Coordinates of C-alpha atoms in Angstrom, one line a residue:
X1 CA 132.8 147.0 84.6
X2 CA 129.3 146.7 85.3
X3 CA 129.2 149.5 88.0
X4 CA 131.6 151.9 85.9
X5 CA 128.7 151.6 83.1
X6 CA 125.8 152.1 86.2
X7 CA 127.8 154.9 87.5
X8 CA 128.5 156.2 84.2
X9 CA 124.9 156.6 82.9
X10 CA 123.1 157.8 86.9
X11 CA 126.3 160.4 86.8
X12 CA 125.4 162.0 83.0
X13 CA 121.9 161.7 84.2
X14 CA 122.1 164.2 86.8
X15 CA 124.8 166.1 85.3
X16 CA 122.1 166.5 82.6
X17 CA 119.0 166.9 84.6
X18 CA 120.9 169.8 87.1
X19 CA 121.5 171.5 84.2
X20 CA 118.3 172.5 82.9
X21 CA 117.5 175.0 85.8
X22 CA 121.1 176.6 85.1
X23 CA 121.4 176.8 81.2
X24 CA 117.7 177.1 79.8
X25 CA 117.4 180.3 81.8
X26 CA 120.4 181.5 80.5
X27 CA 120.0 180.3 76.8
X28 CA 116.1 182.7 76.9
X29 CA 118.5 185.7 78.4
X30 CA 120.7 185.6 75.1
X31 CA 117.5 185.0 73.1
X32 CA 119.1 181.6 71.9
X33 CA 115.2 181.2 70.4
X34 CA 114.5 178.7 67.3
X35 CA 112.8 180.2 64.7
X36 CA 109.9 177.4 63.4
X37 CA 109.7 177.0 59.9
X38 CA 106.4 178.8 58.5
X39 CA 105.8 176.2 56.1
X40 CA 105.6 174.0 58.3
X41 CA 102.9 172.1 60.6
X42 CA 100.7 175.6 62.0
X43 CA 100.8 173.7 65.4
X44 CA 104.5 174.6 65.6
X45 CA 104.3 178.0 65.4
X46 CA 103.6 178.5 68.8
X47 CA 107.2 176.7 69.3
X48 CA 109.1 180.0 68.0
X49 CA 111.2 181.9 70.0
X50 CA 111.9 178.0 72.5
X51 CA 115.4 177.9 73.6
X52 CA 117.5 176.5 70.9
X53 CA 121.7 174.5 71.4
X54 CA 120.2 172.5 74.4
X55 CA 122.5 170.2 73.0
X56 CA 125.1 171.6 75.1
X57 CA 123.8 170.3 78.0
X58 CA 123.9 166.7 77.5
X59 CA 127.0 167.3 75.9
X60 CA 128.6 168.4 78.7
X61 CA 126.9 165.4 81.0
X62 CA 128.6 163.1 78.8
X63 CA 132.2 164.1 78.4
X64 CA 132.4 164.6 82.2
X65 CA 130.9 161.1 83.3
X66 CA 133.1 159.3 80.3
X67 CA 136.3 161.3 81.3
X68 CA 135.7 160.3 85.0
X69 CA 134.7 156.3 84.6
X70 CA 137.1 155.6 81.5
X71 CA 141.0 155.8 80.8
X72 CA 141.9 158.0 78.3
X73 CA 142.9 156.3 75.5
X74 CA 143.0 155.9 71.3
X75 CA 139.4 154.8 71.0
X76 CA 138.3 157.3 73.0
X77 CA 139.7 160.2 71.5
X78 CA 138.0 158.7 68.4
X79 CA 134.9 158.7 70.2
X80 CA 135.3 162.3 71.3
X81 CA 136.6 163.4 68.2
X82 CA 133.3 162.3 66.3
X83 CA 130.7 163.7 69.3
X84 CA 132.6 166.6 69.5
X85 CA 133.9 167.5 66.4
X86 CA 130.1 167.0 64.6
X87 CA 129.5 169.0 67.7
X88 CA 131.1 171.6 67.1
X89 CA 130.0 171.9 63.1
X90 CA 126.8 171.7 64.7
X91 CA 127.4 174.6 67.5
X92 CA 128.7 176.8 64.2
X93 CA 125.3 176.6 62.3
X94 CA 123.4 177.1 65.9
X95 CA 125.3 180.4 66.7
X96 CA 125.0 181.6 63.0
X97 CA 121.1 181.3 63.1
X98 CA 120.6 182.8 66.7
X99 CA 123.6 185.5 67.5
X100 CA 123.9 186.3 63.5
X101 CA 120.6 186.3 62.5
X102 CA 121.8 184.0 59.2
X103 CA 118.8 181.9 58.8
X104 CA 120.6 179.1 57.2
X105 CA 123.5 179.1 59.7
X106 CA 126.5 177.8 57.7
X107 CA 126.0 177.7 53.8
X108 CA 125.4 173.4 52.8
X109 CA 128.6 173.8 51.2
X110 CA 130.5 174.5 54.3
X111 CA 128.8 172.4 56.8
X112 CA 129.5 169.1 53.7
X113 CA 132.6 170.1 53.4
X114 CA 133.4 169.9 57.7
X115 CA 131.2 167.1 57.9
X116 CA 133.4 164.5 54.6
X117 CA 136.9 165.9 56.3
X118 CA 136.0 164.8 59.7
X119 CA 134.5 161.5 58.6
X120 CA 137.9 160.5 56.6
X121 CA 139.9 161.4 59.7
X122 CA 137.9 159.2 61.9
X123 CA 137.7 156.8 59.3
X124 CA 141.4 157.1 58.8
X125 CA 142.0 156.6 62.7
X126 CA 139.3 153.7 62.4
X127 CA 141.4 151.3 60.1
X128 CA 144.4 152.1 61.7
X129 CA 143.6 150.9 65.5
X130 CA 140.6 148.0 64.6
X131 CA 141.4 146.8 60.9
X132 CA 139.3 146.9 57.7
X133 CA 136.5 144.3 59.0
X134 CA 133.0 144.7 59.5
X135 CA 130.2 142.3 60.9
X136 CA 127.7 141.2 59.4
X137 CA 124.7 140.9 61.1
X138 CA 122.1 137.7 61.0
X139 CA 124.8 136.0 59.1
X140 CA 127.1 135.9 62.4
X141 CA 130.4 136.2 59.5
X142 CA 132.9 139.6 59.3
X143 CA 133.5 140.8 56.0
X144 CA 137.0 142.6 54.9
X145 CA 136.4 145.7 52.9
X146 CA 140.0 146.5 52.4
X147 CA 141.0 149.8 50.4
X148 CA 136.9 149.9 50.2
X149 CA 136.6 150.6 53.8
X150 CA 137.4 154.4 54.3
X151 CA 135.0 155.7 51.3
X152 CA 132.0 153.5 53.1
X153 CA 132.9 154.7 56.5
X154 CA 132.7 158.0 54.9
X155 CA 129.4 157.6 53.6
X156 CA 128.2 155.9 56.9
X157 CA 129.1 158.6 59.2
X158 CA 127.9 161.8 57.1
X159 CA 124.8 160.0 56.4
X160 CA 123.9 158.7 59.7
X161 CA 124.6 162.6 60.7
X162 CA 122.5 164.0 58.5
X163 CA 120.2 161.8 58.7
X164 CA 119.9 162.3 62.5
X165 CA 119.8 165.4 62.5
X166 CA 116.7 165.4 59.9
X167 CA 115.1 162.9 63.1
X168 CA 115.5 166.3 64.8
X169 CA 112.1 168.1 64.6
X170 CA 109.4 167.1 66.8
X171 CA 109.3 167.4 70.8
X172 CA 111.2 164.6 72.0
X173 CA 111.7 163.0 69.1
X174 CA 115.6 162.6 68.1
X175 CA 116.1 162.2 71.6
X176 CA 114.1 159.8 72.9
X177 CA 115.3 157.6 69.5
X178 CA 118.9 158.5 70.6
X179 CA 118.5 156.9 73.8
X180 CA 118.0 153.5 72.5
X181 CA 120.4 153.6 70.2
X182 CA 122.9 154.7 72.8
X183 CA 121.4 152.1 74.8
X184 CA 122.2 149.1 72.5
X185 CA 125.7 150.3 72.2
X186 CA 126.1 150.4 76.1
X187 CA 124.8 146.6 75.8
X188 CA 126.9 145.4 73.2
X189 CA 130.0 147.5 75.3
X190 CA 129.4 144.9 78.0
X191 CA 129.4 142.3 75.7
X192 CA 132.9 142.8 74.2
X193 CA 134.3 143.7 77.9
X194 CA 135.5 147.4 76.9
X195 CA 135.1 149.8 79.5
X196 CA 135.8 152.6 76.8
X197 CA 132.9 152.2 74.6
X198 CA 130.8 151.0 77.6
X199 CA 131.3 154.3 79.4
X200 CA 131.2 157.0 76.9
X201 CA 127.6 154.9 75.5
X202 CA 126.4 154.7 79.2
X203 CA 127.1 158.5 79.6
X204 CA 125.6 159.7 76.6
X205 CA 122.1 157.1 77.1
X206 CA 122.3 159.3 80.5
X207 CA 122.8 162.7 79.2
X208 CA 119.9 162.3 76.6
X209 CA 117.5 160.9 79.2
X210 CA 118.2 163.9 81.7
X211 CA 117.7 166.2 78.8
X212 CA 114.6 164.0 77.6
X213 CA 113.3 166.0 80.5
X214 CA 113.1 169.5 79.1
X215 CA 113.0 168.1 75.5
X216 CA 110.0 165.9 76.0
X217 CA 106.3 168.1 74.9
X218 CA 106.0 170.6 75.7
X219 CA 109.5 171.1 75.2
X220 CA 111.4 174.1 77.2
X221 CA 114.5 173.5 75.0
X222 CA 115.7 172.1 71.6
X223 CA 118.6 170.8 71.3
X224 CA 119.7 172.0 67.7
X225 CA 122.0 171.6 65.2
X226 CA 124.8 171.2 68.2
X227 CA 123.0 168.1 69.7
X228 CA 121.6 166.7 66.5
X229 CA 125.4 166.7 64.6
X230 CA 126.8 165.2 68.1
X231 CA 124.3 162.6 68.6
X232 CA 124.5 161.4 65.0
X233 CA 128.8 161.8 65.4
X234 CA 128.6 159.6 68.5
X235 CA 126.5 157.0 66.9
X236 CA 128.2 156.6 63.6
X237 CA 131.5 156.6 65.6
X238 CA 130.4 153.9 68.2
X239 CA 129.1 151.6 65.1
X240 CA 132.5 151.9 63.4
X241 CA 135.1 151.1 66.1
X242 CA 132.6 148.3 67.5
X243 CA 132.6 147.2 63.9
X244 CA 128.8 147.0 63.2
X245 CA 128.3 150.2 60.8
X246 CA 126.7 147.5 58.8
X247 CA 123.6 147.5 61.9
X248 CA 122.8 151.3 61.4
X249 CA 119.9 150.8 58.8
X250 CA 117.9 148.0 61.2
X251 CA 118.8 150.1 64.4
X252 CA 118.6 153.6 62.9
X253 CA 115.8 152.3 61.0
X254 CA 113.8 155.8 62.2
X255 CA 116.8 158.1 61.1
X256 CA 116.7 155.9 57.8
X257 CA 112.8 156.4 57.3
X258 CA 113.2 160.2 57.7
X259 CA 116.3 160.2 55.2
X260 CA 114.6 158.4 53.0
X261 CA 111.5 160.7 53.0
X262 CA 113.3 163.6 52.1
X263 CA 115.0 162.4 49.1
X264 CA 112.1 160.3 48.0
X265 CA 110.4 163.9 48.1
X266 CA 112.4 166.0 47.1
X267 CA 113.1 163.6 43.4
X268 CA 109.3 163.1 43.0
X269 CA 108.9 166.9 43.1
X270 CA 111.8 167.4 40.4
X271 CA 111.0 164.3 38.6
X272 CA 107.2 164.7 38.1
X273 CA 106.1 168.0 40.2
X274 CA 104.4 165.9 42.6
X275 CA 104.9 165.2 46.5
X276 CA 104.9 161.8 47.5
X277 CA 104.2 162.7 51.4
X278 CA 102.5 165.4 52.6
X279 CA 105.3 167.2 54.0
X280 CA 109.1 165.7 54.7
X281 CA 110.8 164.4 57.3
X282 CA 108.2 161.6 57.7
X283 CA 107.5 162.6 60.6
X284 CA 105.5 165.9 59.5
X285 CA 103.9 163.4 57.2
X286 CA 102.3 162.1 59.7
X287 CA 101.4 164.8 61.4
X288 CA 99.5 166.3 58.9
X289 CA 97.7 163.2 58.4
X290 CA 95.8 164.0 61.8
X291 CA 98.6 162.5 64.4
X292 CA 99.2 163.9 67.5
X293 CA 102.7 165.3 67.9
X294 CA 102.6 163.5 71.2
X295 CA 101.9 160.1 69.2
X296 CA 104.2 160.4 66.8
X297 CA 106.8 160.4 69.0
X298 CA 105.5 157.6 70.8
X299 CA 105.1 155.3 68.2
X300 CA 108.7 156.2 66.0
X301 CA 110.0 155.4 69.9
X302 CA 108.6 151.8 69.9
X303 CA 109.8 151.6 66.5
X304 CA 113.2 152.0 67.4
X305 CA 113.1 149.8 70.8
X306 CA 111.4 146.8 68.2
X307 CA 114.7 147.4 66.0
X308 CA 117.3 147.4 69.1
X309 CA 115.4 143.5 70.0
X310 CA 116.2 142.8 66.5
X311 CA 119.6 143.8 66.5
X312 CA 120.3 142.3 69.2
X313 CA 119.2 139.0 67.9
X314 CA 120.8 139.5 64.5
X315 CA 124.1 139.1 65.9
X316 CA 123.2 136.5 68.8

């Protein structure tokens, strides 16, 4: 099993990495460009017009290397059916923005309304193939959330999405976080001898590193909305059928932070008319405070590998 996951991760890798060269080019020739956010930090403007949907590319690294090193099964349709299905929301609102010209991509009505109906069918297929249990981390115990278990599965997976996707901003950034989550999930695969999650966790820690290539700053690429929504679907899939959707806040702990700075932000200006950060997600925050993109990045990275060690040891 051990070489599947090795071969699993090197083969997404360079599926990934082989890519770039074909796709970017290809991406600037439709004028796939992002348009930055004028609001936002001035040292992004000079980002506009970057390849945007990137995602595609490690995408595509993935669901080859998992399709060739694991059996097709229940649990991995589940897996597929949350990367590519959030995927696929995400590739909607990508193509909107950039072919249509729709600067908001799908309406937040639309996007919700995809994102709650393919949560309950995952959660749906969840309950039915692993039961209604969840661990519990430090505690070492499982707790049964019965009829309780598809409306918090619900609220897992859409907000782990969303809340990746908000991770999504600087050079680098949701990536390189991405990777280590994936990472841990390829670990704990090993652990619990299943080739299925081990494979499709290895592929996708591959595909994000190749594409860490292109992404990293200066980035060449983004990877948009159709990487961001995958990413987030793969993650808050993984956690559910390995049963640890109850790990996401000390693992995710970055995508929590930037969740959490948006709504903090957003009620401080209704409440009171003030801003509690200087701009949200947190990581513009701290940005404007005088960080380096670069070191940003860098440090919400360690963050996140500090939180895998963590994890690790909260269920040790």
């Amino acid at each position: 099993m051990l070489q599947k996951i090795i071969l699993a991760t090197v083969v997404a890798f360079v599926l990934s990495l082989v890519s770039g060269p074909l796709f970017i080019p290809y991406l600037r020739k439709l004028k796939f460009g992002q348009k930055v956010r004028e609001d936002g930090p001035k040292s992004h403007l000079k980002k506009s017009g970057t390849p945007t949907m990137g995602g595609i590319m490690f995408i595509t690294a993935t669901v080859i290397s998992t399709l060739i090193f694991s059996h097709w099964n229940k649990y991995l349709s589940i897996l597929l059916l949350g990367f590519l299905g959030y995927g696929l929301i995400g590739f909607a609102d990508d193509f909107l923005k950039v072919y249509f010209k729709r600067p908001l991509g799908l309406k937040a009505r639309e996007k919700l309304i995809g994102q709650f109906l393919l949560a309950t069918i995952i959660s749906y297929f969840a309950q039915k193939y692993v039961g209604t249990e969840v661990i519990f981390p430090f505690l070492k115990t499982t707790i049964d959330l019965g009829n309780l278990y598809i409306p918090f599965m619900v609220f897992v997976i859409v907000g782990t999405v969303n809340s990746v996707n908000l991770t999504d901003g600087l050079d680098g950034l949701a990536a390189g976080v991405s990777f280590i989550v994936m990472a841990f999930f390829t670990m704990t695969a090993l652990f619990l001898n299943n080739i299925t999650y081990g494979a499709f966790s290895a592929a996708l820690t591959g595909g994000l590193l190749g594409f860490l290539r292109y992404n990293r700053h200066p980035a060449e690429v983004f990877m948009g909305d159709t990487g961001s929504l995958a990413i987030g679907g793969a993650i808050a899939t993984a956690a559910v059928l390995t049963k640890l959707p109850l790990i996401l806040p000390l693992l995710g702990i970055i995508y929590v932070a930037e969740a959490l700075s948006v709504i903090i932000q957003v009620l401080s200006f209704r409440l009171f008319s003030k801003r509690v950060f200087k701009m949200s997600p947190l990581h513009h925050h701290f940005e404007l405070s005088g960080w380096q993109e670069q070191n940003v990045v860098y440090a919400f990275w360690i963050v996140t590998l500090i939180a895998m060690f963590i994890s690790f040891y909260s269920l040790s």
